[in-house]
Amino acid sequence: MAGSSMDGLDLVEAVFFHEQGEWSFEVLKSETFLYDEEIFNLLKSAKNAPKEDQNKLDEIFGRWIAERVKTFGCEKAELIAVHGHTLIHKPDQGISWQLGRGDVIANLTKRKALTNFRTKDVLLGGQGAPLVPMGDFELFKKFDACLNLGGIANVSIRSSMLAWDVCPCNQILNHFANKLGKPFDSGGKMASRGEMVPSWYEKIAAIAYFHLPPPKSLPNEFIDDHLLEEINAVDGLKTYTQFIRNQLISDLSSHLTAGSQVLITGGGALNTYLIDILNRNDHQFEFLVPEEVLVHFKEAIIFAFLGLLRVLDKPNVLASVTGASQNSCSGEIHFPE
């Protein structure tokens, strides 16, 4: 999983079991490979690069992923499922492009590789996102909702079988932390010391996307177009953390009842300041942070699961989530030559 936080590649080796109509899994090992400066800069600047350079980076990043998979170890793997770096996500134009060529990954690892999980759904009129709800609904059935606090915050609601991107999350928090010389705001400590900037908060809260009903999804470039302001970085952290909290509670309150259990994963689950203010809610939602393997690697686990469903020719993308005309079995299968 190469997420929108732009920090690195999450890898898991997982085994899946299907017994009495229920899916379960076991994680054998997991590791995050941080981006080196060169690959980070290439990915960061890719959206403004000429198409020829983007195509070249597609191959370069596929090779980079394959080398990390080989270092991680894939001797036992029957298949490798990859969510690459999202370069373009414009479902209204029928486009969603994740960098990391599957044929390159398959040839270098000598394993079957699955990529481009969003394309078919987009062609069926869907958002192509979010994709993790199928895994949320099948692998984490004891929770009323699953909330991922990654680069973008997204939520899956079991009772209504709906899911959507709520708002940018660590993309914005890491932006302000970077301005302060830190890769991220550890534990939300800097945010807790900041001051609210009401004028910026009101500007964010008025953005039309946050008032749309699902299905809906966010492209990475949304933050450049709408959310980046030249304000004091510590105050930016404080203000945006409060916005994340309020937007999450608002969205959840429309779909959950009091006492609902919400599983939280993604890097934001370790932001103790954000989790603390989330727990101050009148609806008494119970926010649960699991063991760190799930916190960091749940999305990678789910993409392995989506790849398995694709190979089994079973639906892995839900129309109720994406707005497509029908459920689909999505993902391109690449065989090593």
Tab-separated table of C-alpha atoms in Angstrom:
chain	number	residue	atom	x	y	z
A	1	MET	CA	0.000	0.000	0.000
A	2	ALA	CA	1.433	3.355	-1.108
A	3	GLY	CA	-0.811	5.804	0.709
A	4	SER	CA	-1.635	9.468	0.304
A	5	SER	CA	0.476	10.353	3.358
A	6	MET	CA	3.505	10.135	1.039
A	7	ASP	CA	5.720	8.512	3.669
A	8	GLY	CA	6.446	5.081	2.269
A	9	LEU	CA	5.289	1.642	1.175
A	10	ASP	CA	3.511	-0.663	3.641
A	11	LEU	CA	4.057	-4.371	3.040
A	12	VAL	CA	2.369	-7.340	4.716
A	13	GLU	CA	2.478	-11.061	4.197
A	14	ALA	CA	-0.970	-12.379	5.050
A	15	VAL	CA	-2.863	-15.655	4.913
A	16	PHE	CA	-6.657	-15.667	4.466
A	17	PHE	CA	-9.123	-18.313	5.616
A	18	HIS	CA	-12.738	-18.896	4.563
A	19	GLU	CA	-14.684	-21.077	6.973
A	20	GLN	CA	-18.461	-21.391	7.408
A	21	GLY	CA	-19.025	-18.400	5.173
A	22	GLU	CA	-16.743	-16.095	7.186
A	23	TRP	CA	-13.385	-14.605	6.202
A	24	SER	CA	-10.484	-14.255	8.621
A	25	PHE	CA	-6.772	-13.572	8.267
A	26	GLU	CA	-3.382	-13.930	9.883
A	27	VAL	CA	-0.506	-11.483	9.402
A	28	LEU	CA	2.804	-13.342	9.169
A	29	LYS	CA	5.020	-10.272	8.917
A	30	SER	CA	4.857	-6.574	8.112
A	31	GLU	CA	7.249	-3.750	7.310
A	32	THR	CA	7.207	-0.151	6.075
A	33	PHE	CA	9.820	0.955	3.560
A	34	LEU	CA	10.220	4.717	3.810
A	35	TYR	CA	10.669	6.700	0.617
A	36	ASP	CA	14.188	7.885	-0.037
A	37	GLU	CA	14.599	11.514	-1.042
A	38	GLU	CA	14.866	10.735	-4.757
A	39	ILE	CA	11.651	8.702	-5.058
A	40	PHE	CA	9.794	11.107	-2.756
A	41	ASN	CA	10.710	14.087	-4.932
A	42	LEU	CA	9.777	12.232	-8.117
A	43	LEU	CA	6.362	11.292	-6.741
A	44	LYS	CA	5.780	14.750	-5.261
A	45	SER	CA	6.433	16.527	-8.559
A	46	ALA	CA	4.825	13.924	-10.828
A	47	LYS	CA	1.438	15.603	-11.185
A	48	ASN	CA	3.032	18.600	-12.934
A	49	ALA	CA	5.430	16.564	-15.075
A	50	PRO	CA	5.028	15.960	-18.834
A	51	LYS	CA	3.112	12.800	-19.735
A	52	GLU	CA	6.285	11.157	-21.035
A	53	ASP	CA	7.960	11.656	-17.644
A	54	GLN	CA	4.874	10.354	-15.835
A	55	ASN	CA	4.948	7.177	-17.922
A	56	LYS	CA	8.650	6.764	-17.140
A	57	LEU	CA	7.971	7.222	-13.425
A	58	ASP	CA	5.230	4.587	-13.652
A	59	GLU	CA	7.944	2.092	-14.610
A	60	ILE	CA	10.523	3.471	-12.149
A	61	PHE	CA	8.098	3.211	-9.232
A	62	GLY	CA	7.056	-0.286	-10.278
A	63	ARG	CA	10.720	-1.271	-10.170
A	64	TRP	CA	11.159	0.455	-6.778
A	65	ILE	CA	8.159	-1.453	-5.363
A	66	ALA	CA	9.404	-4.768	-6.762
A	67	GLU	CA	12.840	-4.336	-5.197
A	68	ARG	CA	11.270	-3.646	-1.780
A	69	VAL	CA	9.019	-6.696	-2.142
A	70	LYS	CA	12.093	-8.834	-2.869
A	71	THR	CA	13.905	-7.371	0.152
A	72	PHE	CA	10.821	-8.002	2.298
A	73	GLY	CA	10.678	-11.584	1.024
A	74	CYS	CA	7.982	-13.064	-1.185
A	75	GLU	CA	9.050	-16.708	-1.448
A	76	LYS	CA	5.704	-17.992	-0.129
A	77	ALA	CA	3.492	-15.464	-1.918
A	78	GLU	CA	0.921	-16.776	-4.364
A	79	LEU	CA	0.090	-13.252	-5.459
A	80	ILE	CA	1.144	-9.669	-4.835
A	81	ALA	CA	-1.613	-7.041	-4.688
A	82	VAL	CA	-0.449	-3.444	-5.023
A	83	HIS	CA	-2.092	-0.074	-4.529
A	84	GLY	CA	0.430	2.288	-6.085
A	85	HIS	CA	0.823	6.040	-5.734
A	86	THR	CA	-2.267	7.904	-6.935
A	87	LEU	CA	-1.151	10.354	-9.590
A	88	ILE	CA	-4.564	11.333	-10.955
A	89	HIS	CA	-8.007	10.676	-9.500
A	90	LYS	CA	-10.733	12.334	-11.577
A	91	PRO	CA	-13.596	9.837	-11.685
A	92	ASP	CA	-15.920	12.441	-13.208
A	93	GLN	CA	-13.573	12.350	-16.223
A	94	GLY	CA	-13.248	8.557	-16.138
A	95	ILE	CA	-9.635	8.661	-14.902
A	96	SER	CA	-7.858	7.159	-11.893
A	97	TRP	CA	-4.155	6.378	-12.308
A	98	GLN	CA	-1.989	4.722	-9.668
A	99	LEU	CA	1.741	4.663	-10.431
A	100	GLY	CA	3.632	1.367	-10.144
A	101	ARG	CA	3.425	-0.783	-13.272
A	102	GLY	CA	2.124	-4.245	-12.529
A	103	ASP	CA	3.977	-5.968	-15.379
A	104	VAL	CA	7.279	-4.637	-14.033
A	105	ILE	CA	6.433	-5.862	-10.505
A	106	ALA	CA	5.407	-9.304	-11.799
A	107	ASN	CA	8.509	-9.755	-13.947
A	108	LEU	CA	10.973	-8.672	-11.250
A	109	THR	CA	9.370	-10.641	-8.392
A	110	LYS	CA	8.455	-13.665	-10.555
A	111	ARG	CA	5.019	-13.582	-8.933
A	112	LYS	CA	1.504	-12.839	-10.117
A	113	ALA	CA	0.833	-9.135	-9.447
A	114	LEU	CA	-2.468	-7.236	-9.269
A	115	THR	CA	-2.757	-3.488	-9.788
A	116	ASN	CA	-5.208	-0.809	-10.989
A	117	PHE	CA	-8.028	-1.715	-8.616
A	118	ARG	CA	-9.954	1.497	-9.339
A	119	THR	CA	-10.182	1.481	-13.137
A	120	LYS	CA	-13.131	-0.861	-13.727
A	121	ASP	CA	-15.326	0.850	-11.134
A	122	VAL	CA	-14.633	4.253	-12.686
A	123	LEU	CA	-15.625	2.868	-16.096
A	124	LEU	CA	-18.890	1.705	-14.493
A	125	GLY	CA	-19.603	5.278	-13.411
A	126	GLY	CA	-18.258	4.948	-9.870
A	127	GLN	CA	-15.834	7.020	-7.842
A	128	GLY	CA	-13.257	4.234	-7.870
A	129	ALA	CA	-12.956	4.925	-4.144
A	130	PRO	CA	-12.901	4.125	-1.373
A	131	LEU	CA	-11.885	0.515	-1.944
A	132	VAL	CA	-11.192	-0.675	1.616
A	133	PRO	CA	-14.891	-1.063	2.633
A	134	MET	CA	-15.138	-4.564	1.150
A	135	GLY	CA	-12.340	-5.579	3.526
A	136	ASP	CA	-13.868	-3.595	6.389
A	137	PHE	CA	-17.237	-5.327	5.964
A	138	GLU	CA	-15.805	-8.847	5.515
A	139	LEU	CA	-12.805	-8.867	7.891
A	140	PHE	CA	-13.892	-6.549	10.743
A	141	LYS	CA	-17.536	-7.452	11.284
A	142	LYS	CA	-17.658	-6.791	15.024
A	143	PHE	CA	-17.348	-3.011	14.539
A	144	ASP	CA	-20.150	-0.642	13.563
A	145	ALA	CA	-17.752	1.506	11.562
A	146	CYS	CA	-14.131	1.483	10.453
A	147	LEU	CA	-12.308	4.806	10.340
A	148	ASN	CA	-8.950	5.182	8.624
A	149	LEU	CA	-6.947	8.267	9.578
A	150	GLY	CA	-4.350	8.216	6.831
A	151	GLY	CA	-3.402	10.918	4.380
A	152	ILE	CA	-7.142	11.152	3.831
A	153	ALA	CA	-9.690	10.208	6.498
A	154	ASN	CA	-12.253	7.726	5.221
A	155	VAL	CA	-15.004	5.797	6.932
A	156	SER	CA	-17.036	2.619	6.300
A	157	ILE	CA	-20.488	2.221	7.898
A	158	ARG	CA	-21.663	-1.357	8.308
A	159	SER	CA	-25.413	-0.822	8.779
A	160	SER	CA	-25.873	1.155	5.569
A	161	MET	CA	-22.991	-0.412	3.583
A	162	LEU	CA	-21.793	3.095	2.774
A	163	ALA	CA	-18.278	4.525	2.808
A	164	TRP	CA	-16.628	7.772	1.742
A	165	ASP	CA	-13.653	10.074	2.064
A	166	VAL	CA	-14.451	12.447	4.918
A	167	CYS	CA	-11.617	14.961	4.625
A	168	PRO	CA	-7.867	15.229	4.120
A	169	CYS	CA	-6.137	14.222	7.344
A	170	ASN	CA	-2.395	13.567	7.684
A	171	GLN	CA	-1.764	15.241	4.330
A	172	ILE	CA	-2.508	18.595	5.981
A	173	LEU	CA	-1.120	17.812	9.435
A	174	ASN	CA	2.170	16.585	7.950
A	175	HIS	CA	2.358	19.706	5.765
A	176	PHE	CA	2.388	21.947	8.831
A	177	ALA	CA	4.693	19.592	10.751
A	178	ASN	CA	7.144	19.671	7.821
A	179	LYS	CA	7.211	23.475	8.030
A	180	LEU	CA	8.343	23.045	11.635
A	181	GLY	CA	11.102	20.638	10.614
A	182	LYS	CA	9.260	17.477	11.697
A	183	PRO	CA	8.003	14.581	9.542
A	184	PHE	CA	4.750	14.540	11.550
A	185	ASP	CA	3.240	15.934	14.740
A	186	SER	CA	4.028	13.119	17.170
A	187	GLY	CA	1.039	12.514	19.412
A	188	GLY	CA	-0.469	15.829	18.308
A	189	LYS	CA	1.713	17.603	20.864
A	190	MET	CA	2.339	20.653	18.682
A	191	ALA	CA	-1.333	20.923	17.730
A	192	SER	CA	-2.325	20.891	21.399
A	193	ARG	CA	-0.175	23.999	21.986
A	194	GLY	CA	-1.553	26.015	19.081
A	195	GLU	CA	-4.321	28.584	18.833
A	196	MET	CA	-7.430	28.393	16.695
A	197	VAL	CA	-7.545	30.512	13.517
A	198	PRO	CA	-11.311	31.135	13.172
A	199	SER	CA	-11.112	32.795	9.740
A	200	TRP	CA	-9.286	29.816	8.212
A	201	TYR	CA	-11.538	27.321	9.997
A	202	GLU	CA	-14.641	29.009	8.597
A	203	LYS	CA	-13.132	29.032	5.111
A	204	ILE	CA	-12.454	25.291	5.298
A	205	ALA	CA	-15.861	24.465	6.761
A	206	ALA	CA	-17.581	26.278	3.879
A	207	ILE	CA	-15.999	24.082	1.175
A	208	ALA	CA	-18.800	22.403	-0.769
A	209	TYR	CA	-17.297	18.873	-0.700
A	210	PHE	CA	-17.709	18.567	3.060
A	211	HIS	CA	-21.471	19.094	2.728
A	212	LEU	CA	-22.071	16.559	-0.053
A	213	PRO	CA	-23.668	13.173	0.735
A	214	PRO	CA	-21.812	9.956	-0.141
A	215	PRO	CA	-20.681	8.430	-2.413
A	216	LYS	CA	-17.767	10.833	-2.737
A	217	SER	CA	-13.977	10.654	-2.855
A	218	LEU	CA	-11.055	13.066	-2.744
A	219	PRO	CA	-8.104	13.445	-5.112
A	220	ASN	CA	-4.681	14.199	-3.638
A	221	GLU	CA	-4.597	17.591	-5.375
A	222	PHE	CA	-7.652	18.705	-3.380
A	223	ILE	CA	-5.364	20.053	-0.672
A	224	ASP	CA	-3.425	22.243	-3.104
A	225	ASP	CA	-6.623	23.646	-4.556
A	226	HIS	CA	-8.494	24.296	-1.304
A	227	LEU	CA	-6.651	23.879	1.967
A	228	LEU	CA	-3.105	25.182	2.095
A	229	GLU	CA	-2.746	28.581	3.777
A	230	GLU	CA	0.274	30.643	4.792
A	231	ILE	CA	-0.521	30.714	8.487
A	232	ASN	CA	1.453	29.959	11.626
A	233	ALA	CA	2.203	26.239	11.431
A	234	VAL	CA	1.411	25.410	15.073
A	235	ASP	CA	-1.891	27.279	14.819
A	236	GLY	CA	-2.559	25.497	11.516
A	237	LEU	CA	-2.105	22.164	13.268
A	238	LYS	CA	-4.479	23.160	16.058
A	239	THR	CA	-7.138	24.526	13.724
A	240	TYR	CA	-7.079	21.665	11.255
A	241	THR	CA	-7.023	18.977	13.949
A	242	GLN	CA	-10.185	20.525	15.378
A	243	PHE	CA	-11.716	20.584	11.903
A	244	ILE	CA	-10.945	16.869	11.390
A	245	ARG	CA	-12.575	16.084	14.719
A	246	ASN	CA	-15.704	18.108	13.991
A	247	GLN	CA	-16.108	16.798	10.455
A	248	LEU	CA	-15.743	13.188	11.586
A	249	ILE	CA	-18.297	13.585	14.373
A	250	SER	CA	-20.702	15.348	11.992
A	251	ASP	CA	-20.451	12.615	9.347
A	252	LEU	CA	-20.641	9.752	11.841
A	253	SER	CA	-23.624	11.296	13.614
A	254	SER	CA	-25.622	11.080	10.406
A	255	HIS	CA	-25.175	7.309	10.195
A	256	LEU	CA	-24.477	5.850	13.652
A	257	THR	CA	-26.435	5.582	16.892
A	258	ALA	CA	-25.203	6.280	20.413
A	259	GLY	CA	-22.728	3.739	21.713
A	260	SER	CA	-21.549	2.602	18.272
A	261	GLN	CA	-18.062	1.105	18.173
A	262	VAL	CA	-15.655	2.671	15.688
A	263	LEU	CA	-12.341	1.002	14.828
A	264	ILE	CA	-9.594	3.571	14.151
A	265	THR	CA	-6.498	2.743	12.108
A	266	GLY	CA	-3.918	4.671	10.084
A	267	GLY	CA	-1.198	6.987	11.371
A	268	GLY	CA	-3.767	9.339	12.889
A	269	ALA	CA	-4.723	6.602	15.359
A	270	LEU	CA	-1.434	7.391	17.148
A	271	ASN	CA	-2.282	11.101	17.350
A	272	THR	CA	-3.355	11.017	20.989
A	273	TYR	CA	-4.520	14.640	20.922
A	274	LEU	CA	-6.869	13.960	17.997
A	275	ILE	CA	-8.178	10.743	19.593
A	276	ASP	CA	-8.717	12.592	22.881
A	277	ILE	CA	-10.857	15.322	21.329
A	278	LEU	CA	-12.712	12.739	19.222
A	279	ASN	CA	-13.748	11.000	22.434
A	280	ARG	CA	-15.385	14.209	23.637
A	281	ASN	CA	-18.648	13.681	21.750
A	282	ASP	CA	-22.279	13.861	22.793
A	283	HIS	CA	-23.160	10.747	20.819
A	284	GLN	CA	-20.937	8.555	22.992
A	285	PHE	CA	-19.323	6.816	20.050
A	286	GLU	CA	-16.618	4.454	21.286
A	287	PHE	CA	-13.407	4.970	19.345
A	288	LEU	CA	-11.162	1.903	19.551
A	289	VAL	CA	-7.480	1.839	18.589
A	290	PRO	CA	-6.225	-1.739	17.972
A	291	GLU	CA	-2.734	-3.231	18.160
A	292	GLU	CA	-0.100	-1.396	16.123
A	293	VAL	CA	0.035	-3.973	13.320
A	294	LEU	CA	-3.561	-3.139	12.429
A	295	VAL	CA	-3.039	0.576	13.020
A	296	HIS	CA	-0.247	0.714	10.452
A	297	PHE	CA	-1.050	-2.114	8.053
A	298	LYS	CA	-4.835	-2.554	7.862
A	299	GLU	CA	-5.059	-1.037	4.371
A	300	ALA	CA	-2.213	-3.218	3.081
A	301	ILE	CA	-3.978	-6.268	4.546
A	302	ILE	CA	-7.173	-5.265	2.786
A	303	PHE	CA	-5.494	-4.801	-0.587
A	304	ALA	CA	-4.078	-8.313	-0.263
A	305	PHE	CA	-7.666	-9.439	0.390
A	306	LEU	CA	-8.995	-7.498	-2.616
A	307	GLY	CA	-6.355	-9.158	-4.765
A	308	LEU	CA	-7.431	-12.570	-3.490
A	309	LEU	CA	-11.088	-11.824	-4.301
A	310	ARG	CA	-10.054	-10.721	-7.798
A	311	VAL	CA	-8.235	-14.002	-8.419
A	312	LEU	CA	-11.269	-15.900	-7.091
A	313	ASP	CA	-13.446	-13.871	-9.496
A	314	LYS	CA	-15.583	-12.509	-6.668
A	315	PRO	CA	-16.811	-8.888	-6.290
A	316	ASN	CA	-14.266	-6.702	-4.507
A	317	VAL	CA	-15.673	-3.216	-5.152
A	318	LEU	CA	-19.126	-2.230	-3.880
A	319	ALA	CA	-21.459	-0.056	-5.941
A	320	SER	CA	-23.177	1.149	-2.737
A	321	VAL	CA	-19.843	2.684	-1.741
A	322	THR	CA	-18.621	4.093	-5.041
A	323	GLY	CA	-21.869	4.955	-6.828
A	324	ALA	CA	-21.102	2.662	-9.782
A	325	SER	CA	-23.864	0.997	-11.771
A	326	GLN	CA	-22.987	-2.400	-10.266
A	327	ASN	CA	-20.567	-4.240	-8.011
A	328	SER	CA	-17.379	-5.271	-9.777
A	329	CYS	CA	-14.459	-7.648	-9.612
A	330	SER	CA	-11.708	-5.149	-10.227
A	331	GLY	CA	-7.955	-5.187	-10.690
A	332	GLU	CA	-5.566	-6.074	-13.513
A	333	ILE	CA	-3.696	-9.371	-13.213
A	334	HIS	CA	-0.109	-9.409	-14.469
A	335	PHE	CA	1.769	-12.683	-14.982
A	336	PRO	CA	5.573	-12.868	-14.952
A	337	GLU	CA	7.130	-13.551	-18.330
